mmCIF file of C-alpha atoms in Angstrom:
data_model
loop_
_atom_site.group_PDB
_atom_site.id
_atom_site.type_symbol
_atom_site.label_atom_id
_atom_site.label_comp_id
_atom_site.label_asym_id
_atom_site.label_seq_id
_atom_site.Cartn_x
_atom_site.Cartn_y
_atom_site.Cartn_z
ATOM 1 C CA UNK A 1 -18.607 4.645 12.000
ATOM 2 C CA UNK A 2 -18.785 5.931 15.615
ATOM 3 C CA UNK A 3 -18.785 3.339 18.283
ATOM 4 C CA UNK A 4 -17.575 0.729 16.124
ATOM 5 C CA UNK A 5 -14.475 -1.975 17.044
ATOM 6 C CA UNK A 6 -12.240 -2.479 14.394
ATOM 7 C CA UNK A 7 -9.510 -5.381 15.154
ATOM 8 C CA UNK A 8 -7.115 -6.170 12.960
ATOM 9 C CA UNK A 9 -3.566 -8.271 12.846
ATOM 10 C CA UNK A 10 -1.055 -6.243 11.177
ATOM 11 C CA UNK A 11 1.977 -8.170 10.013
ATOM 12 C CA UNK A 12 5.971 -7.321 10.026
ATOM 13 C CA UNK A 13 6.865 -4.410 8.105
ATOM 14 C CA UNK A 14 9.473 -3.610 5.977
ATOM 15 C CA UNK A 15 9.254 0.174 5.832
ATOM 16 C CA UNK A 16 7.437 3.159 7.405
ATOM 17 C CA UNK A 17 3.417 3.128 6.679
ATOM 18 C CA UNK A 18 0.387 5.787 7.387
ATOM 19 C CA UNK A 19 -2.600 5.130 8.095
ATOM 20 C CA UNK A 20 -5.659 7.593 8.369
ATOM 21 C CA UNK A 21 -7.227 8.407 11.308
ATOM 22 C CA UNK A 22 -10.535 9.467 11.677
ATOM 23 C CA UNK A 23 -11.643 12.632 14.254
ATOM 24 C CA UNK A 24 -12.778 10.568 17.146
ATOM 25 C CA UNK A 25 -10.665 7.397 17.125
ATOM 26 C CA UNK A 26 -9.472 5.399 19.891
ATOM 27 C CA UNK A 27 -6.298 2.962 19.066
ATOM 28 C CA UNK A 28 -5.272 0.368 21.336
ATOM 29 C CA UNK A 29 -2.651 -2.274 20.033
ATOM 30 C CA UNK A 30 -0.833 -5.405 21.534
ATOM 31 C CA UNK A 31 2.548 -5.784 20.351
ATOM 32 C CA UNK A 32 4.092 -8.862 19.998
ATOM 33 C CA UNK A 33 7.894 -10.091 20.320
ATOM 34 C CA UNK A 34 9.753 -10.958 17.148
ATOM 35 C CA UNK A 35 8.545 -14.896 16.223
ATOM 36 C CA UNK A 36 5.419 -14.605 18.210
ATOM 37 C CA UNK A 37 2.665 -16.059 15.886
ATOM 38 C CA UNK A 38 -1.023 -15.716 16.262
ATOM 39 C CA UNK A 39 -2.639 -18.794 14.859
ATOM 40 C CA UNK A 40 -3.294 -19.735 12.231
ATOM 41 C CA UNK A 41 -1.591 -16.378 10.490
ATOM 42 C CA UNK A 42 2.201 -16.964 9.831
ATOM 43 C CA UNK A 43 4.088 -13.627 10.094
ATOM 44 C CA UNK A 44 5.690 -14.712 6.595
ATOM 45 C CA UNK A 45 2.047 -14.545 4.974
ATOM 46 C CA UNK A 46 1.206 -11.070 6.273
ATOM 47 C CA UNK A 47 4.182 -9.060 5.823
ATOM 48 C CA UNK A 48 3.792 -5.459 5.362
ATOM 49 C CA UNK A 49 0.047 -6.213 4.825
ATOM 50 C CA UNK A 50 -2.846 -7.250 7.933
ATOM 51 C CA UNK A 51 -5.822 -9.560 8.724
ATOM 52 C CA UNK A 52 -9.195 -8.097 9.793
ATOM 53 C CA UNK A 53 -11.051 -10.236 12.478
ATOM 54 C CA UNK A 54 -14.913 -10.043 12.575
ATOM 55 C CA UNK A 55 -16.819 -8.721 15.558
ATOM 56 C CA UNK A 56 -19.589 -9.586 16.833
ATOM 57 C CA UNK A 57 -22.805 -7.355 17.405
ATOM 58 C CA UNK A 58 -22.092 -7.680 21.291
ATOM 59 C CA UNK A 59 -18.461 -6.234 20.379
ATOM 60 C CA UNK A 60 -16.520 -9.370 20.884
ATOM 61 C CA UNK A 61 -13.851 -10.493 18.885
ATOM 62 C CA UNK A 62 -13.889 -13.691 16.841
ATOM 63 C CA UNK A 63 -10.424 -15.799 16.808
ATOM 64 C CA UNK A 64 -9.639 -19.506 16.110
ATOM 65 C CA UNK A 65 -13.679 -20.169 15.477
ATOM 66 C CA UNK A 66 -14.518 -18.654 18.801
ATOM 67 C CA UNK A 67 -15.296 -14.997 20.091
ATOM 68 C CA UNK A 68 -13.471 -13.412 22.523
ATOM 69 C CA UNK A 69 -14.186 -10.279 25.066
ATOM 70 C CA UNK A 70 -11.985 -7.181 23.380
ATOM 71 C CA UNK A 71 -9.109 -6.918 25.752
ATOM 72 C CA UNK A 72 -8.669 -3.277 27.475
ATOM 73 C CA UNK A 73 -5.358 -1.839 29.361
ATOM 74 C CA UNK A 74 -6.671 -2.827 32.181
ATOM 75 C CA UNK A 75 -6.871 -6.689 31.276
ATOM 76 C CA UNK A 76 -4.920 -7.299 27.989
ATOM 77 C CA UNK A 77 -2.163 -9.614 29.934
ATOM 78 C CA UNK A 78 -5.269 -12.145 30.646
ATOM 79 C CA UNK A 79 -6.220 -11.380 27.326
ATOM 80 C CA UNK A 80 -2.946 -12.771 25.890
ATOM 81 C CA UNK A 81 -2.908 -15.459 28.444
ATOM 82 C CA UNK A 82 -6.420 -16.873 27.690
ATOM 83 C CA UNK A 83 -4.838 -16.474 23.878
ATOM 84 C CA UNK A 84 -1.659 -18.509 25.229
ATOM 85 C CA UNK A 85 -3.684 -21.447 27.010
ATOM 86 C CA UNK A 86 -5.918 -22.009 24.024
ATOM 87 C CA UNK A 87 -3.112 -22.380 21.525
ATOM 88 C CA UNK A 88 -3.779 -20.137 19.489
ATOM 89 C CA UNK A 89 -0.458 -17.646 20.200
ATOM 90 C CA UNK A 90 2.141 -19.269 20.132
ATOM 91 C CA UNK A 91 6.280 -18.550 20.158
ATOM 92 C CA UNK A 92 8.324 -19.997 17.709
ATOM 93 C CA UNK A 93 11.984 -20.809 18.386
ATOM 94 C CA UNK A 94 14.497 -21.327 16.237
ATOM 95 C CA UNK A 95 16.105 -24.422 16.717
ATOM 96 C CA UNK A 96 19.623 -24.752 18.508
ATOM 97 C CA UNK A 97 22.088 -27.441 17.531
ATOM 98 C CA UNK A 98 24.383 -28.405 19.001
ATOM 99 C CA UNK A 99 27.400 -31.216 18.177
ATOM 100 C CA UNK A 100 28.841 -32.436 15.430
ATOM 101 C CA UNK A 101 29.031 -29.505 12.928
ATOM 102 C CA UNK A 102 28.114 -32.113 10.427
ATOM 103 C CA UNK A 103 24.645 -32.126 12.435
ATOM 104 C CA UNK A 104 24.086 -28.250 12.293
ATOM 105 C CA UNK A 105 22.122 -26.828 9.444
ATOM 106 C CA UNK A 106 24.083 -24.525 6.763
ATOM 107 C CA UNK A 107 23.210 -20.672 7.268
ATOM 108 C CA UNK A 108 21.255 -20.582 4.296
ATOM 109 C CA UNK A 109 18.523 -23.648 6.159
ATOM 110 C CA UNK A 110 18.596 -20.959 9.245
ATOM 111 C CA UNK A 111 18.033 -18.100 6.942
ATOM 112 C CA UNK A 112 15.343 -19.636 5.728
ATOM 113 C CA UNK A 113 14.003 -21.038 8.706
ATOM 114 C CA UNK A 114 13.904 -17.189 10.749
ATOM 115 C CA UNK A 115 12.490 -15.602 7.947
ATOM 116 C CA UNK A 116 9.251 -18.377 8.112
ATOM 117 C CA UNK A 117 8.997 -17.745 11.832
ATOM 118 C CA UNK A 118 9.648 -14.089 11.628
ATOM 119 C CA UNK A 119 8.310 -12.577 8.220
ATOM 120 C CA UNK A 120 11.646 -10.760 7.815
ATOM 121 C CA UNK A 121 15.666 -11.428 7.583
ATOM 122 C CA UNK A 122 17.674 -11.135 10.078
ATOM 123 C CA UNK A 123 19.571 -8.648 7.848
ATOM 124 C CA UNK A 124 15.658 -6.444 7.749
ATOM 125 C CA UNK A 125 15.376 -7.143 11.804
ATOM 126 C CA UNK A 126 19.078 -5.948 12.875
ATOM 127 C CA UNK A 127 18.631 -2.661 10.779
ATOM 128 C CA UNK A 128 15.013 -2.043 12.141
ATOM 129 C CA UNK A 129 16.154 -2.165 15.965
ATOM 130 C CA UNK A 130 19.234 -0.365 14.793
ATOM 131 C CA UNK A 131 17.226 2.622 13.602
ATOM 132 C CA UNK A 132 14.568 2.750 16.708
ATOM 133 C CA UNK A 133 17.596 2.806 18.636
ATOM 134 C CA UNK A 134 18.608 5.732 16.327
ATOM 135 C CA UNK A 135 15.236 7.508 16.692
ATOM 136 C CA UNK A 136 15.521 7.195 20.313
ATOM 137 C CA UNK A 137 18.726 8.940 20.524
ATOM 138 C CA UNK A 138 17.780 11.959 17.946
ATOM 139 C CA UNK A 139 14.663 12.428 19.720
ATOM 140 C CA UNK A 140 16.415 12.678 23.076
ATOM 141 C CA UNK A 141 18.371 15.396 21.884
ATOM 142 C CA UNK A 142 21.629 13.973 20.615
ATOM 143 C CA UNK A 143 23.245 15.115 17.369
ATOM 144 C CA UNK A 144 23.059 13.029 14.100
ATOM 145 C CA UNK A 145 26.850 12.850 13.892
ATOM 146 C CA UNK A 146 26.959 11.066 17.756
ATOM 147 C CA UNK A 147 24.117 9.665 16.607
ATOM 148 C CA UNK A 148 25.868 8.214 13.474
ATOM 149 C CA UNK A 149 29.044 7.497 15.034
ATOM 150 C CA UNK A 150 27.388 5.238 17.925
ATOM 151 C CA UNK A 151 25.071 3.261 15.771
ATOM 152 C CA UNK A 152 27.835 2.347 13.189
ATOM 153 C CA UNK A 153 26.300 4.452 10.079
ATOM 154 C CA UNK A 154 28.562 5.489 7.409
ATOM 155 C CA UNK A 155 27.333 8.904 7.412
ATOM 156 C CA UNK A 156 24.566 11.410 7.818
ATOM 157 C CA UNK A 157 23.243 10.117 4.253
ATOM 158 C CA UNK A 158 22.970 6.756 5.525
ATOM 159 C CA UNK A 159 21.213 7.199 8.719
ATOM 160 C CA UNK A 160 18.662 10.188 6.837
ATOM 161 C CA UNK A 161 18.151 6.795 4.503
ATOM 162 C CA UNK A 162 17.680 4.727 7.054
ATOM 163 C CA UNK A 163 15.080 7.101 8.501
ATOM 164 C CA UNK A 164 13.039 7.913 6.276
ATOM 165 C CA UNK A 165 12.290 3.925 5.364
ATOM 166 C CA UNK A 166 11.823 2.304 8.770
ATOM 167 C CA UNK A 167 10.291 5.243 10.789
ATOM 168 C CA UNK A 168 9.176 7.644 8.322
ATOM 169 C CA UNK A 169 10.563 10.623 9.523
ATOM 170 C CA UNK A 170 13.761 12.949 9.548
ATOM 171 C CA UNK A 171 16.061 13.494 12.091
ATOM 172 C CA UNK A 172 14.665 17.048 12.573
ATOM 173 C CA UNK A 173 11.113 15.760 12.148
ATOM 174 C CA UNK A 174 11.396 12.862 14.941
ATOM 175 C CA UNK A 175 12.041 16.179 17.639
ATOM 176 C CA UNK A 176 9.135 18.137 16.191
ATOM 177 C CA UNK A 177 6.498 15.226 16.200
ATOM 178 C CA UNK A 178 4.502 13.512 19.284
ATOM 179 C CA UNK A 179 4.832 9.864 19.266
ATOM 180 C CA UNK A 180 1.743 8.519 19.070
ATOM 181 C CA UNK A 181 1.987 9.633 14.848
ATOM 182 C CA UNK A 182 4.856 7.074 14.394
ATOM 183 C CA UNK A 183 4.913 4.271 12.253
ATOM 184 C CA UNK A 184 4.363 1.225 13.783
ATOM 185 C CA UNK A 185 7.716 -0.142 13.351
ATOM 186 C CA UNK A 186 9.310 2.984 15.886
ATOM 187 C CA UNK A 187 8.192 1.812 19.671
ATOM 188 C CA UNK A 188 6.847 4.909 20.688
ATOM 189 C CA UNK A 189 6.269 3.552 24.737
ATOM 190 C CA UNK A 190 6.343 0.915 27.003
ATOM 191 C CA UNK A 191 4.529 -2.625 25.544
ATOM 192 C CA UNK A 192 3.397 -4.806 28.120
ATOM 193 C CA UNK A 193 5.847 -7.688 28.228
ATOM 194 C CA UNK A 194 8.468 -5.433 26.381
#
């Protein structure tokens, strides 16, 4: 409908989504660093899907049982402050041990543990910011096999793969497209505190 607020939390995603957009619509988005959590939504419980928040009649936003004035460009880092302060985003760490290796968790506890705070492996992470860098460098002009050769693919095959899953595109389709029709999982601009 025209005039109305939609606000949603999307989770972590695993490959390249669309989404339709209607003649008319305005998009802004907050994007948060890997194991930033948004209480009381775990990343792990809304992978690849998302969590619609109600709005009020007077447009404001309702999280953690209270509403919220919608957050523009001009004051979305108060926004995510005043989100901050009242506990209700929060970033996770993973824990550091140090010591006896005896004392240290095996890799499978950390495995475990990332993927909770994160939604994703760190296998799934390391090949997502492998393939934005990727992007990046086709879409700046550099050639696939550069391309290919600098980011550690085995071959064209691989990064076309690679691609197609996590951005949604071809190497000849990331030059010929404007960025704002990416998938979420290509950052397409600057993201306040990126």
């Amino acid at each position: 409908m025209q005039g109305q607020l939609l606000v949603n939390l999307r989770g972590p995603e695993t490959r390249a989504t669309t989404a339709p957009v209607p003649p008319d619509a305005e998009f802004f988005g907050i994007r948060l660093t890997l194991g930033t959590v948004l209480r009381p939504y775990p990343a792990a419980s809304i992978v690849d899907g998302y969590v619609p928040f109600p709005v009020t009649d007077s447009g404001r936003i309702v999280l953690g049982g209270e509403d919220w004035e919608a957050p523009m460009y001009e004051n979305v880092e108060q926004f995510v402050r005043r989100l901050r302060d009242a506990g209700l985003l929060v970033r996770s760490r993973l824990k550091c041990f140090a010591g006896h290796p005896a004392d240290q968790p095996s890799d499978r506890t950390l495995q475990r543990q990332y993927r909770a705070i994160t939604g994703l492996s760190r296998t799934a992470v390391t090949q997502i910011d492998r393939v934005n860098a990727a992007a990046t460098m086709l879409r700046d002009g550099l050639g696939w096999s550069t391309v290919v050769e600098t980011m550690g693919y085995f071959d064209q095959a691989h990064l076309a793969h690679s691609l197609r899953r996590y951005v949604g595109r071809t190497a000849g389709g990331l030059r010929a497209v404007d960025g704002a029709s990416m998938s979420f999982l290509y950052k397409t601009g600057p993201w306040p505190g990126s």
